[in-house]
XYZ file of C-alpha atoms in Angstrom:
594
model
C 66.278 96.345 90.360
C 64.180 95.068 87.467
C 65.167 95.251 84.196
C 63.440 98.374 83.006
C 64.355 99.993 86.041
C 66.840 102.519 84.389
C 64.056 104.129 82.267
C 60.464 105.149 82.530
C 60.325 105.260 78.808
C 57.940 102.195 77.680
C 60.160 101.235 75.046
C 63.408 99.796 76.776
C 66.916 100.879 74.474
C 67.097 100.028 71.039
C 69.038 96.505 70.550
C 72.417 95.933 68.737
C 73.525 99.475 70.467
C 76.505 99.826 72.466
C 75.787 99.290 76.223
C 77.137 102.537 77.117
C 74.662 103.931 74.676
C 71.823 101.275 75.130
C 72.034 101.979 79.235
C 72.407 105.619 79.303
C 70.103 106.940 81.975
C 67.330 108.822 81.488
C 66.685 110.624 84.354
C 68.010 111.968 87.440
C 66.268 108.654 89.076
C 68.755 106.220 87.215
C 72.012 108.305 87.198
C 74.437 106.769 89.819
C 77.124 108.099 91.409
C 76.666 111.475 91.177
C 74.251 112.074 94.122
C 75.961 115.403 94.949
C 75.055 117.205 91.389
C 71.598 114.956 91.478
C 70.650 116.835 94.948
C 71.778 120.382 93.687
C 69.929 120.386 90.307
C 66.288 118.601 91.538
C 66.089 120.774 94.164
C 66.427 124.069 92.000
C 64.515 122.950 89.526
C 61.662 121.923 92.023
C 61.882 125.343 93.594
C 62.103 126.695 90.050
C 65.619 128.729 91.054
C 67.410 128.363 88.038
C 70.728 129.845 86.708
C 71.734 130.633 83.576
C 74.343 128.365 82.965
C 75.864 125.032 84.669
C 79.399 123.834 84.291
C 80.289 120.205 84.626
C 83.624 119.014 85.488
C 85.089 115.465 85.468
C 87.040 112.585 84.073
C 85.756 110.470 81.059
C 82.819 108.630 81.262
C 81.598 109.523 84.750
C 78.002 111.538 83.601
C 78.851 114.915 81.996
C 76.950 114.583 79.218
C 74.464 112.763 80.467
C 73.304 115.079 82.689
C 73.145 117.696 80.434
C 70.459 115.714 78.480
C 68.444 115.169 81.575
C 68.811 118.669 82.354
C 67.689 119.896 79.183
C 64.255 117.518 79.365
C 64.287 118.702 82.961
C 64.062 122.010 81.433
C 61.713 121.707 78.559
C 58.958 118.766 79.515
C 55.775 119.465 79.257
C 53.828 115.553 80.805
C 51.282 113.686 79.283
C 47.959 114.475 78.526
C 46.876 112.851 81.686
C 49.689 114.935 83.485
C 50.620 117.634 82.145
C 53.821 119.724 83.469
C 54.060 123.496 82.990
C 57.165 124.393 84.688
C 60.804 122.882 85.140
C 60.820 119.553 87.105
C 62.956 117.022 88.367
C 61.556 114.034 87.190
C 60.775 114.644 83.292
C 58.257 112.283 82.201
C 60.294 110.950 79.485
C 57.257 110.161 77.004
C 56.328 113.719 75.657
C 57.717 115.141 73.029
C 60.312 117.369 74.215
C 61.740 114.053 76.102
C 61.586 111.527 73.794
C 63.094 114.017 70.917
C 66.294 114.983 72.918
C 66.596 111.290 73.504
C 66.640 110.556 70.131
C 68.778 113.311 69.479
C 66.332 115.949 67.431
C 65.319 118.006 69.829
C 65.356 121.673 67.854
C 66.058 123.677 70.934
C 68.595 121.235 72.623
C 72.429 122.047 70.954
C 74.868 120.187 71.323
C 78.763 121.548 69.954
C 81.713 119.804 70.100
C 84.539 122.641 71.363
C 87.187 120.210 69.941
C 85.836 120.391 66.257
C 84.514 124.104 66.840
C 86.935 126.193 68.670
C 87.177 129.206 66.547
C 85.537 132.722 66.844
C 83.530 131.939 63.880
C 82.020 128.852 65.129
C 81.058 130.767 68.756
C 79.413 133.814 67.046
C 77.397 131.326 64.695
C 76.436 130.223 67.871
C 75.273 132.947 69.487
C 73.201 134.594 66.791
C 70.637 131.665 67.233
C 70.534 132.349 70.694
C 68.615 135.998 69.920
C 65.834 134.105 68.673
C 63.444 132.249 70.948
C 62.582 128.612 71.246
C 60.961 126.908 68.253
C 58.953 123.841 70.876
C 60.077 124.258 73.967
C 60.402 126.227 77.032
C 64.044 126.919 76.856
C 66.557 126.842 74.522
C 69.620 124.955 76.151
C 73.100 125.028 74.827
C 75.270 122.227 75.753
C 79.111 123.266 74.621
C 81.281 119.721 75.334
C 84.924 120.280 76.261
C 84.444 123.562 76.420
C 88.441 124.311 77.422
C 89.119 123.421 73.894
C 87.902 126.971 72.495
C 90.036 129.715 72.243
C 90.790 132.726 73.797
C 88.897 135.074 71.035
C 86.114 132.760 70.889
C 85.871 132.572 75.137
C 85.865 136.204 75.189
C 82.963 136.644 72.237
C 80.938 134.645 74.863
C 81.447 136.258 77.593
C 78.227 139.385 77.456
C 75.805 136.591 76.010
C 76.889 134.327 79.040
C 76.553 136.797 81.694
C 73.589 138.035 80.781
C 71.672 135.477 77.932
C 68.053 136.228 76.765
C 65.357 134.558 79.634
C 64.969 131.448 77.087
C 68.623 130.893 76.583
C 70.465 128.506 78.792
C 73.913 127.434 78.590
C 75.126 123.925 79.722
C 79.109 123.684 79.466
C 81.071 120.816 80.199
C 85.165 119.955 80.085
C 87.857 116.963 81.689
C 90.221 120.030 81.972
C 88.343 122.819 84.228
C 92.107 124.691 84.889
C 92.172 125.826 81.236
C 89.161 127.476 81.382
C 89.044 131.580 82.054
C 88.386 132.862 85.332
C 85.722 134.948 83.513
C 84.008 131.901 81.924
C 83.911 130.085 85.843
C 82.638 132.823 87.901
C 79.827 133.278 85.172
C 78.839 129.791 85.820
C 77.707 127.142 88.636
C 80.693 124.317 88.539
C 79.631 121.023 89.812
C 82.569 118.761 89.731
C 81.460 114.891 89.186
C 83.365 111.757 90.849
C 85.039 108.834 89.352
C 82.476 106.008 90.167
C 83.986 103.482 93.028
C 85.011 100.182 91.514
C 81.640 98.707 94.033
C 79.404 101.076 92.573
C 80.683 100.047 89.129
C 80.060 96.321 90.268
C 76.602 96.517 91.269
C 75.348 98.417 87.950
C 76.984 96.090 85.654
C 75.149 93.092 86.984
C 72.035 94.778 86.593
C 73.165 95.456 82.829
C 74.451 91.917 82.433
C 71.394 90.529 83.692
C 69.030 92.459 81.924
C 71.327 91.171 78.821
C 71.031 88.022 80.432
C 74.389 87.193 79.974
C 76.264 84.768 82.347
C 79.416 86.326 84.237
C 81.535 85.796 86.984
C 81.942 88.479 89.892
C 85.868 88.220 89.705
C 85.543 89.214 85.664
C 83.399 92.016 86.587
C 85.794 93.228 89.361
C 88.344 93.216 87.462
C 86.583 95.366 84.776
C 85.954 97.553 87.642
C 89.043 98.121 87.996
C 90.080 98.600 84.596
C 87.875 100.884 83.994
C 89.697 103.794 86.793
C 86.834 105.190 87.744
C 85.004 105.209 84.274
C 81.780 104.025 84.112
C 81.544 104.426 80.256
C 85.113 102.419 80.024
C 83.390 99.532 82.177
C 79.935 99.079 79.641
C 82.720 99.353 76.557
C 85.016 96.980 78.153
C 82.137 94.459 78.991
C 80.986 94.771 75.161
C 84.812 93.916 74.311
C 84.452 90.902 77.247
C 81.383 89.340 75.663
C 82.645 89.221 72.079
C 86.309 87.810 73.441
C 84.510 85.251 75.777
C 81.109 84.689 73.382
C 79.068 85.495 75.999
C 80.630 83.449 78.886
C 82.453 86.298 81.392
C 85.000 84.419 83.565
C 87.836 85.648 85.361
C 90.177 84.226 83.420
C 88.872 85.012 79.933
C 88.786 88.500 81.057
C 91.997 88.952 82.623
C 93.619 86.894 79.255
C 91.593 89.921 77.103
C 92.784 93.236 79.449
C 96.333 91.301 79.917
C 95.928 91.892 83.974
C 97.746 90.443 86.223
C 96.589 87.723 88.437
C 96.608 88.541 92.271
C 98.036 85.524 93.289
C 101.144 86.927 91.361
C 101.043 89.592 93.357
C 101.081 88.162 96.911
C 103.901 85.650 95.449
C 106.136 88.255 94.816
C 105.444 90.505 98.569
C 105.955 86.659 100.070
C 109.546 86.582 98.172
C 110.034 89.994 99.121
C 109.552 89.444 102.660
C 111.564 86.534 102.715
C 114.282 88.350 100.694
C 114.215 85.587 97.533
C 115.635 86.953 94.779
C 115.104 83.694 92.956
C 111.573 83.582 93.241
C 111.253 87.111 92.261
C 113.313 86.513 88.686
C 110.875 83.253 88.457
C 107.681 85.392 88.833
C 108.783 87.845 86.464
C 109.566 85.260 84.148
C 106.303 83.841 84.215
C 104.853 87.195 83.226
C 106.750 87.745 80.671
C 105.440 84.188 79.233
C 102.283 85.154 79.685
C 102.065 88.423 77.983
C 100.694 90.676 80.844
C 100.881 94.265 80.860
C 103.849 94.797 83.098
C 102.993 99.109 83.313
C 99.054 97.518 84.301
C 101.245 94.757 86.681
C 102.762 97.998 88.838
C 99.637 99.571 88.658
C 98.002 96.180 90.387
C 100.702 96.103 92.910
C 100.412 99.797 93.978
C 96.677 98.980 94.743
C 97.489 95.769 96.559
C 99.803 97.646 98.454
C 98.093 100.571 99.476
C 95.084 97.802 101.068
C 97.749 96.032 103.002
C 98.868 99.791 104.257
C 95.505 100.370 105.382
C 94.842 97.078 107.145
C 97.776 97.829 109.407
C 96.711 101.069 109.994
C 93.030 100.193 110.049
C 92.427 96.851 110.516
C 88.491 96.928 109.940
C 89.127 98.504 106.483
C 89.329 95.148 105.033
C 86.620 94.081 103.611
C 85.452 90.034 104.035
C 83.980 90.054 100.199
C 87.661 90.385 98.661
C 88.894 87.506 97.870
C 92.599 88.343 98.547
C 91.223 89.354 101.901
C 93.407 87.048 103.674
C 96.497 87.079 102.777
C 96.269 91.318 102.875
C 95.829 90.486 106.512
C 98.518 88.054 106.613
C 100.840 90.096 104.768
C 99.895 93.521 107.016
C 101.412 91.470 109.825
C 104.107 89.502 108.045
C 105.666 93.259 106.604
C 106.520 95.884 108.476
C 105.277 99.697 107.686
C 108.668 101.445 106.481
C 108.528 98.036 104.261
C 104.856 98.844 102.708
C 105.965 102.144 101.899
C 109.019 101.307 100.592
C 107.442 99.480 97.706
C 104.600 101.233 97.303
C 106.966 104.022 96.464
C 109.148 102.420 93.984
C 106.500 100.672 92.632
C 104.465 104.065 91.335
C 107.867 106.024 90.396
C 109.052 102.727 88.462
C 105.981 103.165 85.726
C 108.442 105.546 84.000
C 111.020 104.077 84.075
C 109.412 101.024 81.984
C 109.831 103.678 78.613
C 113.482 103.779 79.267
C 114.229 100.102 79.911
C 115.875 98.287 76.823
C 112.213 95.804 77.781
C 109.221 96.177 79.804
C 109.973 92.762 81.473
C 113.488 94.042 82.227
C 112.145 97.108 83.618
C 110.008 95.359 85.916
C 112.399 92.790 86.917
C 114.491 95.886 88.144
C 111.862 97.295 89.786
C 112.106 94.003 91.909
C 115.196 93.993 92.720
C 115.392 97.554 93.595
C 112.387 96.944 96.397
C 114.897 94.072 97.474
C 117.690 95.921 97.668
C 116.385 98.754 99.511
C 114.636 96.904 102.001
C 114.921 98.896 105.798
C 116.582 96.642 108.392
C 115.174 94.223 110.666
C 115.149 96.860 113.706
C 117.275 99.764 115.653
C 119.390 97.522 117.578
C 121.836 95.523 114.951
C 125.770 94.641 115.817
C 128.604 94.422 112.867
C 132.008 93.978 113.312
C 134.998 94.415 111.016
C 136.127 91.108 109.527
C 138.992 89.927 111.808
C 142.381 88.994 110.057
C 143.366 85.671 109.757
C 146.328 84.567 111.551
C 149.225 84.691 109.797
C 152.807 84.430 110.405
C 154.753 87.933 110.747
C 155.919 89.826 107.669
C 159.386 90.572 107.833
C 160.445 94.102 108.654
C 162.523 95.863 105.878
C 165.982 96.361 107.014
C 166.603 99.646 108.847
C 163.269 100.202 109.998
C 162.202 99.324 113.295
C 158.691 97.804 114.351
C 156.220 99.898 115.647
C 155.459 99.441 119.101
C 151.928 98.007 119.921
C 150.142 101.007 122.537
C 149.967 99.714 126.023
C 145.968 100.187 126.480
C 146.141 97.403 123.315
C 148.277 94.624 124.768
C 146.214 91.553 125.582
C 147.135 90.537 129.568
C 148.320 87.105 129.946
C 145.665 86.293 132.049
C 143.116 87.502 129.742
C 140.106 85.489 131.342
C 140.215 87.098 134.488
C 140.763 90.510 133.306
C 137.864 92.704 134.190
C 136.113 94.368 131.179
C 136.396 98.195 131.310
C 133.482 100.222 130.658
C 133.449 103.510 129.556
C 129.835 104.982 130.166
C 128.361 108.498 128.818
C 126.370 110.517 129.414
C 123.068 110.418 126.811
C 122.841 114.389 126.431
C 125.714 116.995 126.208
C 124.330 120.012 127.458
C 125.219 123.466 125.419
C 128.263 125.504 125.791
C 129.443 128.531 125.423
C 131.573 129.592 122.246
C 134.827 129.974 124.607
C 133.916 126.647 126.749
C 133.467 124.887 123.334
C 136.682 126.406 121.778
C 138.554 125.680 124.751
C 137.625 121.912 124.457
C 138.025 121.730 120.988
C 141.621 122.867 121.362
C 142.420 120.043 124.049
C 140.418 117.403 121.815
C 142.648 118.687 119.153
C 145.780 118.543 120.136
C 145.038 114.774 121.860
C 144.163 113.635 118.216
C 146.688 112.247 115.882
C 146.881 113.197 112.853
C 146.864 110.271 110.482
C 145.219 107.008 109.994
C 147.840 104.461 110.453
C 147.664 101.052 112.148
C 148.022 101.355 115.812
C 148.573 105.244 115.646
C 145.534 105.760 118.246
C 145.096 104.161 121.500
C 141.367 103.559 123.211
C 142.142 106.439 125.618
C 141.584 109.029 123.426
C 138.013 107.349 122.648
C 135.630 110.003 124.598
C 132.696 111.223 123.955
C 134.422 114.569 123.270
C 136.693 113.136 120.891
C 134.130 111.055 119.098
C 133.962 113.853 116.676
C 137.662 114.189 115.377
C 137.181 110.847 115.520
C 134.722 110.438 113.246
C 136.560 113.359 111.029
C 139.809 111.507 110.767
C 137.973 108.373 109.743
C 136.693 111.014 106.261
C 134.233 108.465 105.471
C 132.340 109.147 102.171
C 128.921 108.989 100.833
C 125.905 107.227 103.035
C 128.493 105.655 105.122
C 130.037 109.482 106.052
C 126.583 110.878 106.691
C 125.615 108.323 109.058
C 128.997 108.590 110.802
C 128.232 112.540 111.463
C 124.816 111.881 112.390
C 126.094 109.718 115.542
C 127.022 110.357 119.261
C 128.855 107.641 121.537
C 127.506 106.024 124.367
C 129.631 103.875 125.680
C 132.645 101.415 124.993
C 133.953 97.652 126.416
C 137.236 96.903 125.896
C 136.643 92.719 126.160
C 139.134 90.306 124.923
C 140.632 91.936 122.424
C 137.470 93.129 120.735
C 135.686 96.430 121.324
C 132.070 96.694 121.770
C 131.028 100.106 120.948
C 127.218 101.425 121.387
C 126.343 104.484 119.045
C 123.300 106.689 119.449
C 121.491 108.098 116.257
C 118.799 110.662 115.841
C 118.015 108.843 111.981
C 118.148 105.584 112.430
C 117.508 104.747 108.474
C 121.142 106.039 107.925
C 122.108 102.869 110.427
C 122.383 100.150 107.109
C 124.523 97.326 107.793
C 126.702 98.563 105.168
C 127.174 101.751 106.758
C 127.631 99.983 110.527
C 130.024 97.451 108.875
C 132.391 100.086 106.450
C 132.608 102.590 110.138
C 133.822 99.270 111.721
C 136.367 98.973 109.512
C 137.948 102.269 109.372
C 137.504 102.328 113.651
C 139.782 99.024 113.120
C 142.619 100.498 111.160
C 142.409 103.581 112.819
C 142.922 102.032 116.789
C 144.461 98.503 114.657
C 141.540 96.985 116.987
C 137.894 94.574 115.914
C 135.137 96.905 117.149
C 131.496 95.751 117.226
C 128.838 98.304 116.993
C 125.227 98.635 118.422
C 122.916 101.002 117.311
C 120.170 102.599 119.403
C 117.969 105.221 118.352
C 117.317 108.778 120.115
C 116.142 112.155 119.378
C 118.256 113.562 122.753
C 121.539 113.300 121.921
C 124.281 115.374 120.307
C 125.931 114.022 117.170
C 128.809 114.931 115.315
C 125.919 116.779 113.208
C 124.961 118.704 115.556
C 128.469 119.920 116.982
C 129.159 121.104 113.512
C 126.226 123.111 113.031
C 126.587 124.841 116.284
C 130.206 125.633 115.858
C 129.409 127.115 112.046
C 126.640 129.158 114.013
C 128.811 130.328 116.408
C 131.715 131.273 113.704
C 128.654 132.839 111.553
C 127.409 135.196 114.364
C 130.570 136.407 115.468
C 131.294 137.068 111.494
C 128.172 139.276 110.987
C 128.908 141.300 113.708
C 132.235 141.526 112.947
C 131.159 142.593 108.979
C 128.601 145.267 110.577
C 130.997 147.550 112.244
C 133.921 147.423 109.247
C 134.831 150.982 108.254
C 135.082 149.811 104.769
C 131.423 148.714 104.544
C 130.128 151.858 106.352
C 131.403 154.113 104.342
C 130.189 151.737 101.055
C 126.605 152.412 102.895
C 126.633 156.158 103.548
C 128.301 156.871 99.626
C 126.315 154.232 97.230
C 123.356 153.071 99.585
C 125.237 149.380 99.522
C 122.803 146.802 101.881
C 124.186 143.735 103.024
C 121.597 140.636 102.222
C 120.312 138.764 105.589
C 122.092 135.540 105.573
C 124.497 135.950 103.220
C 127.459 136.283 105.196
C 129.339 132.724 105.582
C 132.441 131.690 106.596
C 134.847 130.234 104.033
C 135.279 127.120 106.425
């Protein structure tokens, strides 16, 4: 693209502008990024099908008002001498003088009105008593209203005759970042064309056609960086370059731009995944450290690591959606494979709910060294199939029993054999699935499990032969776990059971295997311990088949539900309530007290 490539104009932009003013675009030819409204508007006015009024929605800086301008020469050239134009076109010529006086900004028939500075009534019926009159010059008389959501309710209403129904000369071009607080009545009088946020590429690519033109040296990494500074702004990214070659006097590199914006370095970033991954805490507190050293923008630092994130979630989803140009290209490979998914969005998450939390910290560097430690501490497990074991006692000599009170007796299926070597190990094996029961069968068993059960938690009180897979819930309900630990406890089913020199190895089945913390595995250990006085060892594995202590619960309060509906239906009490005040009983809102 040469240098004059953004205008048709012979004069190129007038020098010591801004570049987002000095490299506006003059026609629909040079607008980027907005190919979707370009397509619309050139082909209605080439077919000369043109409505009344346009509404443009969008963020800051992506085109609004831009295309409005280019729209209103659209509108109102009239060509050269040589070619002259006498209808609406596509491709104003940008040299007569309709063009070249919108432009500049003096076109008579071309209005622009701020809604933020002119909101009121007042300022809307001023307005529209100029629109009565024809156009002084030109073919039209356009109306550009800019963040149009700002007006108010009396003066969107005094509007709304002239904009449903405007004189053939009048047309109204209405633009806003905030589309939801305009009237329905406004939008359906209107054609909405809702622009994108320009892709950081896109952004890229136009800037070193500015730069050049400039001819200003810059590095690639400074301008992607910009890029991505500027969120999707392409306005931000020509006023952030102006800001870039005063800081840098001309010379754009990477690291004069990133010590400007305070952004973060990406080798930062893949430092502290690495720690993550390996679980370093140290390295973590180091990194943040550095940061704070360095004075970088720890709310722009999350930001950064939410994006670097979200590629590394996509390359282990897609692999091909990496692209070879990005220089952190490898190591978002590399880390796709040395992470594992529940890990990606485990950060990711804390990462973009942690921006708030940055306000509340007593510092932003404490904040984000939180934010840190919380990915750390949260991290998922390794996999399904884990073992912990309650922390065996060391051996000590015997206490002395109080006088008067006898020892309890160890339970036989406890006492170690002599020959303990050549003792075979017995295995208790179960079923994966418990199939469904009727409310009588299930009442029945309850009643034996029940009464089999002891009814406190002392050492030794239990022996193994009560551990069945119908018991595993009173099991589980004596143990009256708390917290994470009781919810995982509920939301198991057991398997089996070996009773092997002196320790028992216990495998558990789970239907939510992110209950199954080592915490959790370790703290149900312990209470299996003091409840049979035995070490247990447990193995999780996870399946959506069986029946958990969960799932026994909820049928049983079904069960006690249903037969207390229809036991409420048919009470003489309620019936006559019915029949004398018209009382209704509320679906669902019967429950048992237990």
């Amino acid at each position: 693209m040469s240098d004059n490539s953004l205008f048709e104009s012979s004069e190129l932009p007038t020098p010591g502008l801004a570049l987002a003013r000095k490299w506006r675009p003059r026609n629909f030819a040079s607008l980027i990024g907005q190919d979707h409204v370009v397509q619309a508007l050139s082909h209605a006015l080439d077919q000369n099908r043109l409505h009344h009024a346009w509404l443009f929605t969008g963020t800051r800086g992506v085109g609004k008002t831009t295309i409005s301008r280019i729209l209103a020469k659209s509108l109102n050239c009239t060509g050269t001498l040589d070619n002259p134009i006498t209808q609406p076109t596509s491709t104003p010529c940008g040299q007569c003088a309709a063009c070249t006086e919108i432009d500049a900004g003096r076109f008579v028939d071309y209005v622009e009105m701020d809604a933020a500075s002119n909101r009121g009534i007042g300022d809307m019926i001023s307005l529209l008593e100029k629109a009565v009159y024809g156009p002084t010059s030109g073919r039209f008389k356009v109306f550009m209203i800019d963040e149009v959501h700002m007006l108010t309710n009396q003066a969107f209403n005094s509007m709304l005759k002239t904009l449903e129904e405007p004189p053939p000369h009048m047309k109204f071009i209405l633009a806003t970042t905030d589309p939801q607080k305009i009237p329905v009545t406004v939008l359906s009088r209107c054609l909405q064309f809702n622009l994108k946020q320009m892709p950081s590429s896109l952004i890229v690519n136009h800037l070193k056609t500015v730069l050049a033109a400039e001819q200003i040296q810059v590095h690639e990494g400074a301008l992607r960086i910009i890029a991505k500074s500027a969120r999707g702004s392409m306005r931000d990214a020509l006023s952030l370059t102006d800001q870039s070659i005063a800081y840098s006097s001309g010379n754009m590199t990477e690291e004069s731009v990133r010590k400007m914006l305070g952004s973060l370095d990406d080798r930062y970033l893949i430092r502290m995944i690495d720690a993550l991954a390996s679980k370093n805490g140290k390295d973590l507190i180091d990194i943040s450290s550095e940061m704070g050293l360095m004075s970088i923008s720890f709310t722009t630092a999350l930001q950064d690591l939410a994006s670097l994130l979200q590629k590394i979630a996509m390359a282990q989803v897609i692999p091909e959606s990496v692209l070879e140009e990005w220089p952190e290209a490898q190591d978002i490979v590399r880390l796709a494979n040395l992470i594992s998914k529940e890990e990606v969005q485990l950060f990711y998450q804390i990462a973009i709910t942690s921006r708030t939390d940055l306000l509340l910290a007593p510092e932003e560097e404490t904040g984000f060294m939180m934010t840190l430690l919380r990915m750390l501490a949260f991290m998922p497990d390794d996999g399904l199939s884990q073992s912990a074991s309650a922390p065996s006692a060391p051996s000590a000599p015997p206490s002395p029993t109080p006088q008067g009170l006898s020892k309890p007796k160890v339970p036989a299926a406890l006492s170690k054999p002599s020959n303990l070597s050549a003792a075979p190990a017995r295995t208790t094996s179960i079923p994966s699935t418990i199939p469904s029961a009727s409310r009588a069968d299930v009442s029945s068993a309850l009643n034996v499990v029940s009464s089999s059960v002891p009814k406190n938690l002392s050492a030794g009180a239990a022996s193994l032969e009560e551990l069945t897979p119908q018991s595993w819930r009173d099991t589980v309900k004596k143990l009256a776990l708390k917290g994470l630990e009781g919810q995982f406890a509920l939301q198991t089913a057991l398997i089996s059971y070996q009773d092997k020199s002196g320790t028992v190895f216990i495998k558990l089945a789970t239907d939510i295997p992110q209950l199954a913390t080592p915490s959790s595995i370790q703290i149900l250990a312990e209470g299996l311990q003091t409840y049979f006085n035995i070490p247990f060892k447990i193995t999780i594995e996870k399946s959506t088949e069986v029946v958990t202590v969960a799932h026994l619960e909820a049928e049983d309060q079904a069960i006690a539900k249903t037969a207390l509906e229809k036991t409420v239906s048919v009470d003489p009490f309620l019936e006559q309530l019915k029949q004398e005040i018209g009382v209704t009983v509320i679906e669902g809102s019967i429950r048992p007290l237990s």
